[in-house]
mmCIF file of C-alpha atoms and ligand atoms in Angstrom:
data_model
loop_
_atom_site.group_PDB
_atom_site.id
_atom_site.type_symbol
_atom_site.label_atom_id
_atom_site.label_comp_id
_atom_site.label_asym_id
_atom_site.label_seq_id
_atom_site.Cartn_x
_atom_site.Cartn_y
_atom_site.Cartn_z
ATOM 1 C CA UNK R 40 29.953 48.733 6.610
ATOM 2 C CA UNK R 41 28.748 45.328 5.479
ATOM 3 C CA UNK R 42 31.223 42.381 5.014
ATOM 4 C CA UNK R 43 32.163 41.562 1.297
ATOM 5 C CA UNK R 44 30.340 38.719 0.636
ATOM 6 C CA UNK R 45 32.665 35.579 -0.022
ATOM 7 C CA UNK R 46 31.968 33.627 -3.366
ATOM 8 C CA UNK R 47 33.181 30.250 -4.889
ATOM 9 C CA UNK R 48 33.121 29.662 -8.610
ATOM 10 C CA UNK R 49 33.051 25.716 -9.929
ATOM 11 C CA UNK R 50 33.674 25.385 -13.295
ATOM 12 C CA UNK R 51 34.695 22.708 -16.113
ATOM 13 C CA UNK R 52 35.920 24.141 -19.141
ATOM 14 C CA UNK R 53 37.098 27.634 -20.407
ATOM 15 C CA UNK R 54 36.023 30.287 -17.254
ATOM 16 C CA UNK R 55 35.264 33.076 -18.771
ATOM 17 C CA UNK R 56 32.199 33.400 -16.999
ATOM 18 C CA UNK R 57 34.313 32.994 -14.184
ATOM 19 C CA UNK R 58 37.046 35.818 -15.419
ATOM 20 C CA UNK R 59 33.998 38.317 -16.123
ATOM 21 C CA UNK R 60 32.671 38.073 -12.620
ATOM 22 C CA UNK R 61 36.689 38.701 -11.295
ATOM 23 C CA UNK R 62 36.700 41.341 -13.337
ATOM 24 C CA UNK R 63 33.310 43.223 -12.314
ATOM 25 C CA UNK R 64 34.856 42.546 -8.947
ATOM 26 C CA UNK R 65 38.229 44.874 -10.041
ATOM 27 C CA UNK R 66 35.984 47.103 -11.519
ATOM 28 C CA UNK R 67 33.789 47.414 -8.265
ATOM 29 C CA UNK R 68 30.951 46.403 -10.424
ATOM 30 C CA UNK R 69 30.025 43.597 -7.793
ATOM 31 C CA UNK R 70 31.524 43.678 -4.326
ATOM 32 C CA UNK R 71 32.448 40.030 -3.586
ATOM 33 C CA UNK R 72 35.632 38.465 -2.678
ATOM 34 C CA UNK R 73 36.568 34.598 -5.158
ATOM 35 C CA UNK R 74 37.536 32.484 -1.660
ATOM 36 C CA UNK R 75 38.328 29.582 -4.095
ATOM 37 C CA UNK R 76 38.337 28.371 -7.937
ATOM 38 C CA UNK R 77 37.517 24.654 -7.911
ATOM 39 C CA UNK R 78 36.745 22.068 -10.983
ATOM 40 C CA UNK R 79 36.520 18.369 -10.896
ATOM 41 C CA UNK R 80 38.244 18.626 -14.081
ATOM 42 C CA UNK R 81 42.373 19.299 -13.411
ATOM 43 C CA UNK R 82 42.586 20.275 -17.741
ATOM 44 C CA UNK R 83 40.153 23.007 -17.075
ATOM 45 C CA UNK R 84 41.427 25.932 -18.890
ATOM 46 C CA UNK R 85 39.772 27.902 -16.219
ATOM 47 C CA UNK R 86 41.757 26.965 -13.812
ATOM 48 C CA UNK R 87 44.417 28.437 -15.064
ATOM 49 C CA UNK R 88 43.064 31.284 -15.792
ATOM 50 C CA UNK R 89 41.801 31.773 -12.491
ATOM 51 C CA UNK R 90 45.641 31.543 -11.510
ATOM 52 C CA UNK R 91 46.603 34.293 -14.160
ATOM 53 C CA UNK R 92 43.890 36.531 -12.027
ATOM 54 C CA UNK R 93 45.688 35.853 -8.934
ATOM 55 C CA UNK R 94 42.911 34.167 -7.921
ATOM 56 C CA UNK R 95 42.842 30.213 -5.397
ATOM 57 C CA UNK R 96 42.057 27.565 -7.920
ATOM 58 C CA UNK R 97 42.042 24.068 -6.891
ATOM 59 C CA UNK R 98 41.420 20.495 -8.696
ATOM 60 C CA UNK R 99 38.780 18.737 -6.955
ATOM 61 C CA UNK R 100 38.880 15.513 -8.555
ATOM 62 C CA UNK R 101 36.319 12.620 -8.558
ATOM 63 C CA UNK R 102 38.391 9.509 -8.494
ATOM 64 C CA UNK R 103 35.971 6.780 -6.816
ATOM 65 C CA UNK R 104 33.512 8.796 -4.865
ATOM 66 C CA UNK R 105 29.945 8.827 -5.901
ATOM 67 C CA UNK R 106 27.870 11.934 -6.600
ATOM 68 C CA UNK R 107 26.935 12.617 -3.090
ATOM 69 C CA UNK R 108 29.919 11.525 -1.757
ATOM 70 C CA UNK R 109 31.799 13.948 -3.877
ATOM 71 C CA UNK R 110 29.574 16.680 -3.116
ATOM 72 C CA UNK R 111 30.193 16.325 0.719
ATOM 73 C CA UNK R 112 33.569 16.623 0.724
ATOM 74 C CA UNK R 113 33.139 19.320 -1.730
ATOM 75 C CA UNK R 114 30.566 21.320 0.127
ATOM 76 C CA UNK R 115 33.078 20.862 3.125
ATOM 77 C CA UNK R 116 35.869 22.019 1.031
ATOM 78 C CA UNK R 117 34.082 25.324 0.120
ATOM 79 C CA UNK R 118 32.611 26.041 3.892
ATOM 80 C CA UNK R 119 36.494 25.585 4.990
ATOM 81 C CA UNK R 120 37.727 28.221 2.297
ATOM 82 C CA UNK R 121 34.970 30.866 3.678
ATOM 83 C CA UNK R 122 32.707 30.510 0.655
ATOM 84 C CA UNK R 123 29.146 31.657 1.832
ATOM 85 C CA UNK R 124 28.133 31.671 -1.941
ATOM 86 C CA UNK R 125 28.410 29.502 -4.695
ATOM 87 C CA UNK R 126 28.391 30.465 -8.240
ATOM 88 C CA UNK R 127 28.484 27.546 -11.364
ATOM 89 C CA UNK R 128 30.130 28.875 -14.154
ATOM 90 C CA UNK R 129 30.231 25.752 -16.819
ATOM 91 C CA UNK R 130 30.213 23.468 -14.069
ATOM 92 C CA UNK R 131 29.124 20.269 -15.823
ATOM 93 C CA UNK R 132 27.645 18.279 -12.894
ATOM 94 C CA UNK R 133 24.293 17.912 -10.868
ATOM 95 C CA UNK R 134 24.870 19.303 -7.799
ATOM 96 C CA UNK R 135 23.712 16.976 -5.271
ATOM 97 C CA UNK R 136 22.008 17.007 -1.250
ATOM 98 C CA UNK R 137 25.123 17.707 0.534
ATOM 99 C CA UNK R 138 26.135 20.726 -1.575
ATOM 100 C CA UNK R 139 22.743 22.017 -1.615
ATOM 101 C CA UNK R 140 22.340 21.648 2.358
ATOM 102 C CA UNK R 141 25.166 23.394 2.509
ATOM 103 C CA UNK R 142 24.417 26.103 0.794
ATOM 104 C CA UNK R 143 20.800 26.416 1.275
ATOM 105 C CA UNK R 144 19.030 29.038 -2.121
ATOM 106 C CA UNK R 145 22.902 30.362 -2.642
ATOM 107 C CA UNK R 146 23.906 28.386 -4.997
ATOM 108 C CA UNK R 147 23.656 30.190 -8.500
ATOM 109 C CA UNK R 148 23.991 29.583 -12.543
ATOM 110 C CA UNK R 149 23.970 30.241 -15.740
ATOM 111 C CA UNK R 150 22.564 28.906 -18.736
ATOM 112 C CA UNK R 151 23.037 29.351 -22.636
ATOM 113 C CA UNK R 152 18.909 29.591 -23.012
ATOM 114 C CA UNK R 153 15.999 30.990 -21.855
ATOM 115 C CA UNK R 154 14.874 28.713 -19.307
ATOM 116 C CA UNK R 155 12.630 26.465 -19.388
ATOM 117 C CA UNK R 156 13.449 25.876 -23.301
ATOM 118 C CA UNK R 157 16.866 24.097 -23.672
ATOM 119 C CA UNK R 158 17.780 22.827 -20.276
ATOM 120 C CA UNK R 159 20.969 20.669 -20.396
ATOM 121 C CA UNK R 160 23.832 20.092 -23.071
ATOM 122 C CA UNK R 161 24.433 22.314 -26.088
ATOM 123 C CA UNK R 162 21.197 24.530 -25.570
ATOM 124 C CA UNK R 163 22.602 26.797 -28.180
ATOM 125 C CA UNK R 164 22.420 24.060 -30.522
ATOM 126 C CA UNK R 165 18.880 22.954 -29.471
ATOM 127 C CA UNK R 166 17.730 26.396 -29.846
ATOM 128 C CA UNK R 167 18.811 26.200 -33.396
ATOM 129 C CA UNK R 168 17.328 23.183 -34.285
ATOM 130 C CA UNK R 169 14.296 23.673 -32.809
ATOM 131 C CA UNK R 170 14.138 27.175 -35.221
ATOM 132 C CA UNK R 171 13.296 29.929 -32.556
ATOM 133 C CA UNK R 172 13.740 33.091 -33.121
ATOM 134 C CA UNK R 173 14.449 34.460 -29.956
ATOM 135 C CA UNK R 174 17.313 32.903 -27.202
ATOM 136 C CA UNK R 175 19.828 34.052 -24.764
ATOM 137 C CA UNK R 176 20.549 32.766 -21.108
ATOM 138 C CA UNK R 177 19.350 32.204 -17.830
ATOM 139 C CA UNK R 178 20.801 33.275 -14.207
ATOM 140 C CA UNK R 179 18.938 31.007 -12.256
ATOM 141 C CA UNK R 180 19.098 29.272 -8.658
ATOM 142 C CA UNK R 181 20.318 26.034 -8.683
ATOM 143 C CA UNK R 182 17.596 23.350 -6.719
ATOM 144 C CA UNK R 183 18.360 19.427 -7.747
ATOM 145 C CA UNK R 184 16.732 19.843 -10.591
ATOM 146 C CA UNK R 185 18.400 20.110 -14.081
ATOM 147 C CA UNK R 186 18.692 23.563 -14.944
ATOM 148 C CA UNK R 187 15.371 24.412 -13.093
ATOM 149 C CA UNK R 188 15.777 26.437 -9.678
ATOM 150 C CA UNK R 189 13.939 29.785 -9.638
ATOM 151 C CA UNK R 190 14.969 32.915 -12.177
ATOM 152 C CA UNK R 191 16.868 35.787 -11.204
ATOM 153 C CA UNK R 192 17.455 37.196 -14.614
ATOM 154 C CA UNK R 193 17.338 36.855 -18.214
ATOM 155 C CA UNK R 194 18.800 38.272 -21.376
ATOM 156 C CA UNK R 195 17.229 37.957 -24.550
ATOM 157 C CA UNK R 196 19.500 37.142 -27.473
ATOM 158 C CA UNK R 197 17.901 37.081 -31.336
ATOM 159 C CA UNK R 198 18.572 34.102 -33.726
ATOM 160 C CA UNK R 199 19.505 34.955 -36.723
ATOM 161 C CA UNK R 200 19.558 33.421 -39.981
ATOM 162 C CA UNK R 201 22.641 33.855 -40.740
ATOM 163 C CA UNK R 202 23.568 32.145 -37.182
ATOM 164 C CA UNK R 203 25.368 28.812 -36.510
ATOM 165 C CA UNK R 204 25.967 27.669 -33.254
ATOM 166 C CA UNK R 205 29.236 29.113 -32.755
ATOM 167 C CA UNK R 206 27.905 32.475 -33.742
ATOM 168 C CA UNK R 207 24.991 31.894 -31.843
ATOM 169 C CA UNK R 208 26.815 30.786 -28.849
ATOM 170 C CA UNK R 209 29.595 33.729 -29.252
ATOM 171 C CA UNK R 210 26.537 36.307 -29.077
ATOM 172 C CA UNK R 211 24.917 34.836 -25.998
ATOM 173 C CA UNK R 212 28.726 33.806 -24.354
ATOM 174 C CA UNK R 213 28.524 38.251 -24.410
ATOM 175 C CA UNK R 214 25.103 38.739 -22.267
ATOM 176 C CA UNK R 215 26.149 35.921 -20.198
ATOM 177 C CA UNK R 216 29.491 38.360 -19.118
ATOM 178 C CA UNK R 217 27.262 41.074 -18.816
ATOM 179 C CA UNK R 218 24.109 39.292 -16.871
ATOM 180 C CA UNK R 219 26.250 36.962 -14.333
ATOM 181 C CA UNK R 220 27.964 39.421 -12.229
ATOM 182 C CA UNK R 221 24.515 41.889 -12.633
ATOM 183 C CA UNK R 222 22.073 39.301 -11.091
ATOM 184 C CA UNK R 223 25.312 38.567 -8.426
ATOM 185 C CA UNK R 224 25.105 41.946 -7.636
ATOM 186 C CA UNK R 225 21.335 41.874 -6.510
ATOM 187 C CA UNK R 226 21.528 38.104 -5.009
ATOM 188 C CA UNK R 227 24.964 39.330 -2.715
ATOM 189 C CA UNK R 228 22.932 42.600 -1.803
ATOM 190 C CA UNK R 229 20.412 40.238 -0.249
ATOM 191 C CA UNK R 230 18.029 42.911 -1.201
ATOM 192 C CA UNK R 231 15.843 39.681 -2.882
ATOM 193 C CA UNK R 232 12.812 37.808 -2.258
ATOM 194 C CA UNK R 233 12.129 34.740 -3.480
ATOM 195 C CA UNK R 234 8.230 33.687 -3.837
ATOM 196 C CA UNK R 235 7.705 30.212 -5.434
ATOM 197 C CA UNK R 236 9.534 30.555 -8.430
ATOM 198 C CA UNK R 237 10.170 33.762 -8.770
ATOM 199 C CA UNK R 238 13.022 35.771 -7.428
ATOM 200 C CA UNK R 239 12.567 39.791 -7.474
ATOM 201 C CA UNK R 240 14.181 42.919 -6.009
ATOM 202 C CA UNK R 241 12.807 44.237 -2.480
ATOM 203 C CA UNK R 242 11.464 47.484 -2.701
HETATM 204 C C1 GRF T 4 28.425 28.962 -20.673
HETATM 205 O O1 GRF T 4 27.772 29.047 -21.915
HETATM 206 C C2 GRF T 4 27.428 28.734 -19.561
HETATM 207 O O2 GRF T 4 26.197 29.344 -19.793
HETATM 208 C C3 GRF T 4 27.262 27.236 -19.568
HETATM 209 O O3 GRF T 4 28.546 26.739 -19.855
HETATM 210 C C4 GRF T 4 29.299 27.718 -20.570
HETATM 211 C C5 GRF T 4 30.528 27.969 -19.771
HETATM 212 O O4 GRF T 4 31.419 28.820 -20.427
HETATM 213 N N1 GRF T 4 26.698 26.775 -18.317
HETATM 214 P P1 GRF T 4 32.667 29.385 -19.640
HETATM 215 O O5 GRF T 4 33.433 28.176 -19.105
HETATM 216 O O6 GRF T 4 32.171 30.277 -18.553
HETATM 217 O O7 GRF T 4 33.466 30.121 -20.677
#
């Protein structure tokens, strides 16, 4: 039998894309083991709720390093707690060299858009404003780009007009759940190929 891969999820803010991949894992909807729960933010409410799920979590903060800096020790961090994936759930930095070295196409995210429309901040909101009709999010691979690595999958959400951004957001936040730990599944299988852009399932 094949080793359960060995994930690490960064995140900023609330984790629930973080909770929904723990709990495909307790469902055995995704075989992967969480090694570690880092953020460079120590409020993070997912940090605690990694904790609640029994889960590592650890504050990695800045303080004085600079990006790449940071990264290195991060990267080194993350190789020391086993992690042979990792997975950015709200994590609201660029990842830098070091990280990506060290984790060469195995790095992963997710966005609030279908990529390339909306990259960066509040994407739900730009989506709005710029009146389409049709969003939803992005599972992509993360290159040092901003939001631009190669596609593993997409969901498509419809705008409404009834839809503000929290509404818009809630209904997208709800494909995201579903769509993370799905696209996980196939990148962890290593049953993938990537050519240029585009990442699809060997046959
Ligand atoms: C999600 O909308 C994700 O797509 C984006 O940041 C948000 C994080 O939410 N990258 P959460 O912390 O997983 O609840």
């Amino acid at each position: 039998m094949n080793p359960v891969p060995r994930i690490a999820v960064l995140l900023s803010g609330r984790g629930s894309n973080m909770e929904a991949i723990a709990r495909a894992i307790q469902a055995n909807r995704l075989s992967a083991r969480i090694v570690a729960v880092a953020s460079n933010r120590a409020a993070a409410a997912g940090l605690e709720k990694a904790r609640e799920l029994g889960l590592p979590a650890h504050c990695f903060p800045l303080r004085d390093r600079g990006r790449e800096e940071y990264d290195a020790a991060l990267a080194a961090f993350l190789r020391q707690a086993g992690a042979e994936w990792v997975c950015l759930a709200g994590y609201m930095r660029l990842v830098s060299r070091p990280l990506l070295e060290a984790f060469p196409r195995r790095i992963v995210n997710i966005h609030p858009s279908l990529l390339p429309a909306f990259p960066g901040l509040e994407a739900q909101r730009q989506a709005l404003e710029y009146g389409v009709r049709y969003s939803g999010c992005t599972v992509h691979l993360v290159d040092a780009t901003l939001d631009g690595g190669p596609i593993v999958a997409q969901a498509v959400v419809p705008v409404l007009d009834t839809d503000d951004e929290a509404e818009l957001s809630r209904r997208i936040l709800e494909q995201e759940h579903r769509l993370y730990p799905e696209a996980l599944a196939l990148l962890l299988s290593g049953a993938f190929e990537i050519q240029g852009r585009r990442v699809t399932r060997k046959i």
